[in-house]
Amino acid sequence: MLITRSHGPVTEIRMATGFLGRGLYWVSAFYFQGILVDAGPPHTAGELRRWLNQHPLTGVLLTHHHEDHCGGAFALPIRPFAPQASLERLAHPGRTQLARQWVWGRARAVQAAPLPRCMEIAGQTVEVIPTPGHSDDHVALLFPDQGRIFSGDLYVHPRVRYAQGDENVPQAIRSLRTVASLDFAELYCAHAGRVD
């Protein structure tokens, strides 16, 4: 399942595996000015590609290696950028829990390019902020000229529904403090959507 909602110039692309007409667990990617932040799960890769066929794509930026964020990247027409610590895991995805495979799909190999600390893409400056905790390779993507940050799975909303055994909570709290000290007006979370 794939649905979109607009947040001004940013389009939130919400994706989930459908079961009896309902989404099992929604995750969002974000698209603006030809840039896609995250690529959703493997199960929705075909739907994402069809949606992107109607929109110009100049860059794909991944926040971390989890299959609900990078799983659709194998179907995209351009090579994504990902954190350095994600590259090997994306190229050789390991086995995941059966429940995660059922909800999101089995990850397929993706050859990504390393994200530099700062880059220009589609006329935009992007600052890559290391934000470990949810995973050791997690980053947030700050677009300082636009006042936007894309936080992947860093932002913790009031009702946490799913946590993994390898998450490092003290590290995540430090990462949240780092992001809270930055100058931005809008935060885009893969599970909570736009957060002012």
PDB file of C-alpha atoms in Angstrom:
ATOM      1  CA  MET A   1       0.000   0.000   0.000  1.00  0.00           C
ATOM      2  CA  LEU A   2       1.206   3.493  -0.794  1.00  0.00           C
ATOM      3  CA  ILE A   3      -0.475   6.791  -0.033  1.00  0.00           C
ATOM      4  CA  THR A   4       0.880  10.328  -0.126  1.00  0.00           C
ATOM      5  CA  ARG A   5       0.203  13.496   1.783  1.00  0.00           C
ATOM      6  CA  SER A   6       1.534  16.952   1.136  1.00  0.00           C
ATOM      7  CA  HIS A   7       3.393  19.132   3.624  1.00  0.00           C
ATOM      8  CA  GLY A   8       3.896  22.150   1.381  1.00  0.00           C
ATOM      9  CA  PRO A   9       6.884  21.365  -0.862  1.00  0.00           C
ATOM     10  CA  VAL A  10       7.531  18.034   0.902  1.00  0.00           C
ATOM     11  CA  THR A  11       5.537  14.957  -0.082  1.00  0.00           C
ATOM     12  CA  GLU A  12       5.289  12.242   2.534  1.00  0.00           C
ATOM     13  CA  ILE A  13       5.098   8.811   0.905  1.00  0.00           C
ATOM     14  CA  ARG A  14       3.498   6.436   3.421  1.00  0.00           C
ATOM     15  CA  MET A  15       4.004   2.735   2.747  1.00  0.00           C
ATOM     16  CA  ALA A  16       2.823  -0.475   4.379  1.00  0.00           C
ATOM     17  CA  THR A  17       2.190  -4.095   3.551  1.00  0.00           C
ATOM     18  CA  GLY A  18      -1.542  -4.538   3.136  1.00  0.00           C
ATOM     19  CA  PHE A  19      -3.451  -7.206   5.008  1.00  0.00           C
ATOM     20  CA  LEU A  20      -7.236  -7.473   4.680  1.00  0.00           C
ATOM     21  CA  GLY A  21      -7.305  -3.965   3.246  1.00  0.00           C
ATOM     22  CA  ARG A  22      -5.328  -2.351   6.074  1.00  0.00           C
ATOM     23  CA  GLY A  23      -1.697  -1.373   6.425  1.00  0.00           C
ATOM     24  CA  LEU A  24       0.207  -3.510   8.926  1.00  0.00           C
ATOM     25  CA  TYR A  25       2.879  -1.008   9.938  1.00  0.00           C
ATOM     26  CA  TRP A  26       3.327   2.303   8.163  1.00  0.00           C
ATOM     27  CA  VAL A  27       6.671   3.892   7.366  1.00  0.00           C
ATOM     28  CA  SER A  28       7.304   7.074   5.406  1.00  0.00           C
ATOM     29  CA  ALA A  29       9.820   8.268   2.876  1.00  0.00           C
ATOM     30  CA  PHE A  30       9.919  11.924   1.899  1.00  0.00           C
ATOM     31  CA  TYR A  31      10.242  13.533  -1.508  1.00  0.00           C
ATOM     32  CA  PHE A  32      10.996  17.133  -2.425  1.00  0.00           C
ATOM     33  CA  GLN A  33      12.758  18.926  -5.273  1.00  0.00           C
ATOM     34  CA  GLY A  34      13.824  15.613  -6.824  1.00  0.00           C
ATOM     35  CA  ILE A  35      15.306  14.208  -3.607  1.00  0.00           C
ATOM     36  CA  LEU A  36      13.984  11.048  -1.936  1.00  0.00           C
ATOM     37  CA  VAL A  37      14.838  10.533   1.735  1.00  0.00           C
ATOM     38  CA  ASP A  38      14.622   6.808   2.542  1.00  0.00           C
ATOM     39  CA  ALA A  39      13.059   4.228   0.250  1.00  0.00           C
ATOM     40  CA  GLY A  40      10.524   2.274   2.286  1.00  0.00           C
ATOM     41  CA  PRO A  41      10.296  -1.506   2.659  1.00  0.00           C
ATOM     42  CA  PRO A  42      10.924  -4.168   0.007  1.00  0.00           C
ATOM     43  CA  HIS A  43       7.221  -5.109  -0.180  1.00  0.00           C
ATOM     44  CA  THR A  44       6.307  -1.657  -1.552  1.00  0.00           C
ATOM     45  CA  ALA A  45       9.311  -1.172  -3.865  1.00  0.00           C
ATOM     46  CA  GLY A  46       7.235  -1.608  -7.027  1.00  0.00           C
ATOM     47  CA  GLU A  47       4.618   0.915  -5.898  1.00  0.00           C
ATOM     48  CA  LEU A  48       7.335   3.408  -4.953  1.00  0.00           C
ATOM     49  CA  ARG A  49       9.028   3.004  -8.322  1.00  0.00           C
ATOM     50  CA  ARG A  50       5.722   3.543 -10.155  1.00  0.00           C
ATOM     51  CA  TRP A  51       5.091   6.711  -8.108  1.00  0.00           C
ATOM     52  CA  LEU A  52       8.614   7.976  -8.838  1.00  0.00           C
ATOM     53  CA  ASN A  53       8.122   7.330 -12.568  1.00  0.00           C
ATOM     54  CA  GLN A  54       5.782  10.355 -12.435  1.00  0.00           C
ATOM     55  CA  HIS A  55       8.284  12.542 -10.527  1.00  0.00           C
ATOM     56  CA  PRO A  56      11.869  13.562 -11.374  1.00  0.00           C
ATOM     57  CA  LEU A  57      14.473  11.825  -9.224  1.00  0.00           C
ATOM     58  CA  THR A  58      17.936  13.336  -8.827  1.00  0.00           C
ATOM     59  CA  GLY A  59      19.054  11.827  -5.514  1.00  0.00           C
ATOM     60  CA  VAL A  60      18.237   9.196  -2.891  1.00  0.00           C
ATOM     61  CA  LEU A  61      19.493   9.572   0.684  1.00  0.00           C
ATOM     62  CA  LEU A  62      19.140   6.729   3.212  1.00  0.00           C
ATOM     63  CA  THR A  63      19.190   7.314   6.976  1.00  0.00           C
ATOM     64  CA  HIS A  64      20.204   3.773   8.042  1.00  0.00           C
ATOM     65  CA  HIS A  65      20.258   0.130   6.964  1.00  0.00           C
ATOM     66  CA  HIS A  66      16.931  -1.175   8.345  1.00  0.00           C
ATOM     67  CA  GLU A  67      14.754  -2.762   5.678  1.00  0.00           C
ATOM     68  CA  ASP A  68      11.763  -0.497   6.298  1.00  0.00           C
ATOM     69  CA  HIS A  69      13.947   2.481   5.276  1.00  0.00           C
ATOM     70  CA  CYS A  70      16.236   1.099   2.575  1.00  0.00           C
ATOM     71  CA  GLY A  71      14.366  -1.988   1.344  1.00  0.00           C
ATOM     72  CA  GLY A  72      12.865  -0.293  -1.692  1.00  0.00           C
ATOM     73  CA  ALA A  73      16.200   1.116  -2.877  1.00  0.00           C
ATOM     74  CA  PHE A  74      16.996  -1.957  -5.006  1.00  0.00           C
ATOM     75  CA  ALA A  75      14.164  -0.992  -7.387  1.00  0.00           C
ATOM     76  CA  LEU A  76      15.188   2.631  -7.881  1.00  0.00           C
ATOM     77  CA  PRO A  77      16.831   3.834 -11.104  1.00  0.00           C
ATOM     78  CA  ILE A  78      19.693   5.664  -9.366  1.00  0.00           C
ATOM     79  CA  ARG A  79      22.303   4.688  -6.801  1.00  0.00           C
ATOM     80  CA  PRO A  80      21.434   5.878  -3.294  1.00  0.00           C
ATOM     81  CA  PHE A  81      23.717   7.508  -0.759  1.00  0.00           C
ATOM     82  CA  ALA A  82      23.907   5.891   2.694  1.00  0.00           C
ATOM     83  CA  PRO A  83      25.972   6.225   5.869  1.00  0.00           C
ATOM     84  CA  GLN A  84      29.423   4.652   5.579  1.00  0.00           C
ATOM     85  CA  ALA A  85      28.553   2.137   8.331  1.00  0.00           C
ATOM     86  CA  SER A  86      25.507   1.006   6.299  1.00  0.00           C
ATOM     87  CA  LEU A  87      27.275   0.199   3.043  1.00  0.00           C
ATOM     88  CA  GLU A  88      28.373  -3.375   3.794  1.00  0.00           C
ATOM     89  CA  ARG A  89      25.025  -4.243   5.387  1.00  0.00           C
ATOM     90  CA  LEU A  90      23.176  -2.893   2.361  1.00  0.00           C
ATOM     91  CA  ALA A  91      25.412  -4.768  -0.073  1.00  0.00           C
ATOM     92  CA  HIS A  92      25.091  -8.037   1.895  1.00  0.00           C
ATOM     93  CA  PRO A  93      21.872  -7.951   3.910  1.00  0.00           C
ATOM     94  CA  GLY A  94      21.766 -10.495   6.683  1.00  0.00           C
ATOM     95  CA  ARG A  95      18.878 -12.592   7.790  1.00  0.00           C
ATOM     96  CA  THR A  96      16.105 -10.779   9.594  1.00  0.00           C
ATOM     97  CA  GLN A  97      13.414 -11.985  11.939  1.00  0.00           C
ATOM     98  CA  LEU A  98      10.522 -13.781  10.254  1.00  0.00           C
ATOM     99  CA  ALA A  99       8.011 -11.224  11.577  1.00  0.00           C
ATOM    100  CA  ARG A 100       9.981  -8.363  10.012  1.00  0.00           C
ATOM    101  CA  GLN A 101      10.167 -10.239   6.711  1.00  0.00           C
ATOM    102  CA  TRP A 102       6.403 -10.727   6.798  1.00  0.00           C
ATOM    103  CA  VAL A 103       5.678  -7.068   7.612  1.00  0.00           C
ATOM    104  CA  TRP A 104       8.284  -5.386   5.370  1.00  0.00           C
ATOM    105  CA  GLY A 105       9.786  -8.047   3.127  1.00  0.00           C
ATOM    106  CA  ARG A 106      13.226  -9.544   2.754  1.00  0.00           C
ATOM    107  CA  ALA A 107      15.974  -7.019   2.105  1.00  0.00           C
ATOM    108  CA  ARG A 108      17.758  -7.264  -1.240  1.00  0.00           C
ATOM    109  CA  ALA A 109      21.298  -6.148  -2.002  1.00  0.00           C
ATOM    110  CA  VAL A 110      21.818  -2.448  -2.659  1.00  0.00           C
ATOM    111  CA  GLN A 111      25.072  -0.869  -3.820  1.00  0.00           C
ATOM    112  CA  ALA A 112      25.084   2.565  -2.180  1.00  0.00           C
ATOM    113  CA  ALA A 113      27.594   5.397  -2.275  1.00  0.00           C
ATOM    114  CA  PRO A 114      28.891   6.799   1.031  1.00  0.00           C
ATOM    115  CA  LEU A 115      27.202   9.913   2.405  1.00  0.00           C
ATOM    116  CA  PRO A 116      29.766  12.658   3.037  1.00  0.00           C
ATOM    117  CA  ARG A 117      29.388  14.886   6.116  1.00  0.00           C
ATOM    118  CA  CYS A 118      28.146  17.713   3.890  1.00  0.00           C
ATOM    119  CA  MET A 119      27.002  17.577   0.281  1.00  0.00           C
ATOM    120  CA  GLU A 120      25.208  19.452  -2.454  1.00  0.00           C
ATOM    121  CA  ILE A 121      22.378  17.618  -4.184  1.00  0.00           C
ATOM    122  CA  ALA A 122      19.674  18.993  -6.479  1.00  0.00           C
ATOM    123  CA  GLY A 123      20.813  22.510  -5.567  1.00  0.00           C
ATOM    124  CA  GLN A 124      20.402  21.818  -1.838  1.00  0.00           C
ATOM    125  CA  THR A 125      22.993  21.713   0.918  1.00  0.00           C
ATOM    126  CA  VAL A 126      22.665  18.645   3.137  1.00  0.00           C
ATOM    127  CA  GLU A 127      24.450  18.226   6.453  1.00  0.00           C
ATOM    128  CA  VAL A 128      24.702  14.615   7.624  1.00  0.00           C
ATOM    129  CA  ILE A 129      24.334  14.422  11.407  1.00  0.00           C
ATOM    130  CA  PRO A 130      25.413  11.143  13.075  1.00  0.00           C
ATOM    131  CA  THR A 131      22.556  10.096  15.378  1.00  0.00           C
ATOM    132  CA  PRO A 132      23.313   6.600  16.687  1.00  0.00           C
ATOM    133  CA  GLY A 133      21.019   4.892  19.170  1.00  0.00           C
ATOM    134  CA  HIS A 134      18.214   3.358  17.142  1.00  0.00           C
ATOM    135  CA  SER A 135      21.026   1.744  15.152  1.00  0.00           C
ATOM    136  CA  ASP A 136      24.757   2.341  15.193  1.00  0.00           C
ATOM    137  CA  ASP A 137      24.723   3.636  11.583  1.00  0.00           C
ATOM    138  CA  HIS A 138      21.787   6.037  11.951  1.00  0.00           C
ATOM    139  CA  VAL A 139      22.025   9.600  10.630  1.00  0.00           C
ATOM    140  CA  ALA A 140      19.688  12.575  10.404  1.00  0.00           C
ATOM    141  CA  LEU A 141      19.732  14.783   7.317  1.00  0.00           C
ATOM    142  CA  LEU A 142      19.642  18.540   7.894  1.00  0.00           C
ATOM    143  CA  PHE A 143      18.756  20.894   5.040  1.00  0.00           C
ATOM    144  CA  PRO A 144      19.883  24.117   6.759  1.00  0.00           C
ATOM    145  CA  ASP A 145      18.786  26.512   4.005  1.00  0.00           C
ATOM    146  CA  GLN A 146      15.257  25.089   4.188  1.00  0.00           C
ATOM    147  CA  GLY A 147      15.036  24.691   7.970  1.00  0.00           C
ATOM    148  CA  ARG A 148      14.188  20.980   7.625  1.00  0.00           C
ATOM    149  CA  ILE A 149      15.604  17.878   9.211  1.00  0.00           C
ATOM    150  CA  PHE A 150      14.766  14.314   8.226  1.00  0.00           C
ATOM    151  CA  SER A 151      15.251  12.187  11.320  1.00  0.00           C
ATOM    152  CA  GLY A 152      14.662   8.615  10.107  1.00  0.00           C
ATOM    153  CA  ASP A 153      13.884   6.667  13.287  1.00  0.00           C
ATOM    154  CA  LEU A 154      15.524   9.061  15.757  1.00  0.00           C
ATOM    155  CA  TYR A 155      12.447  10.982  16.871  1.00  0.00           C
ATOM    156  CA  VAL A 156      10.619   9.217  19.697  1.00  0.00           C
ATOM    157  CA  HIS A 157       6.932  10.031  19.658  1.00  0.00           C
ATOM    158  CA  PRO A 158       4.707   9.542  22.719  1.00  0.00           C
ATOM    159  CA  ARG A 159       3.561   6.017  21.820  1.00  0.00           C
ATOM    160  CA  VAL A 160       6.532   3.834  20.904  1.00  0.00           C
ATOM    161  CA  ARG A 161       5.067   0.716  19.287  1.00  0.00           C
ATOM    162  CA  TYR A 162       8.197  -1.170  18.321  1.00  0.00           C
ATOM    163  CA  ALA A 163      11.754  -1.275  19.626  1.00  0.00           C
ATOM    164  CA  GLN A 164      14.597  -3.569  18.666  1.00  0.00           C
ATOM    165  CA  GLY A 165      16.823  -5.419  21.091  1.00  0.00           C
ATOM    166  CA  ASP A 166      20.006  -3.768  19.825  1.00  0.00           C
ATOM    167  CA  GLU A 167      18.828  -0.191  20.346  1.00  0.00           C
ATOM    168  CA  ASN A 168      21.019   1.875  22.650  1.00  0.00           C
ATOM    169  CA  VAL A 169      18.705   4.189  24.613  1.00  0.00           C
ATOM    170  CA  PRO A 170      21.389   6.375  26.287  1.00  0.00           C
ATOM    171  CA  GLN A 171      23.021   6.880  22.882  1.00  0.00           C
ATOM    172  CA  ALA A 172      19.642   7.737  21.332  1.00  0.00           C
ATOM    173  CA  ILE A 173      19.022  10.327  24.068  1.00  0.00           C
ATOM    174  CA  ARG A 174      22.404  11.932  23.303  1.00  0.00           C
ATOM    175  CA  SER A 175      21.473  11.975  19.603  1.00  0.00           C
ATOM    176  CA  LEU A 176      18.124  13.601  20.394  1.00  0.00           C
ATOM    177  CA  ARG A 177      19.943  16.297  22.369  1.00  0.00           C
ATOM    178  CA  THR A 178      22.328  16.867  19.463  1.00  0.00           C
ATOM    179  CA  VAL A 179      19.433  17.324  17.036  1.00  0.00           C
ATOM    180  CA  ALA A 180      17.508  19.524  19.497  1.00  0.00           C
ATOM    181  CA  SER A 181      20.490  21.907  19.547  1.00  0.00           C
ATOM    182  CA  LEU A 182      20.323  22.441  15.758  1.00  0.00           C
ATOM    183  CA  ASP A 183      18.506  25.246  13.965  1.00  0.00           C
ATOM    184  CA  PHE A 184      15.469  23.948  12.047  1.00  0.00           C
ATOM    185  CA  ALA A 185      11.732  24.580  11.905  1.00  0.00           C
ATOM    186  CA  GLU A 186      10.365  21.253  10.641  1.00  0.00           C
ATOM    187  CA  LEU A 187      11.258  17.690  11.556  1.00  0.00           C
ATOM    188  CA  TYR A 188      10.205  14.794   9.328  1.00  0.00           C
ATOM    189  CA  CYS A 189       9.995  11.435  11.105  1.00  0.00           C
ATOM    190  CA  ALA A 190       9.587   8.158   9.236  1.00  0.00           C
ATOM    191  CA  HIS A 191       6.803   7.043  11.574  1.00  0.00           C
ATOM    192  CA  ALA A 192       5.271  10.267  12.966  1.00  0.00           C
ATOM    193  CA  GLY A 193       5.349  12.291   9.729  1.00  0.00           C
ATOM    194  CA  ARG A 194       5.897  16.042   9.963  1.00  0.00           C
ATOM    195  CA  VAL A 195       6.583  17.364  13.461  1.00  0.00           C
ATOM    196  CA  ASP A 196       6.809  21.127  14.100  1.00  0.00           C
TER     197      ASP A 196
END
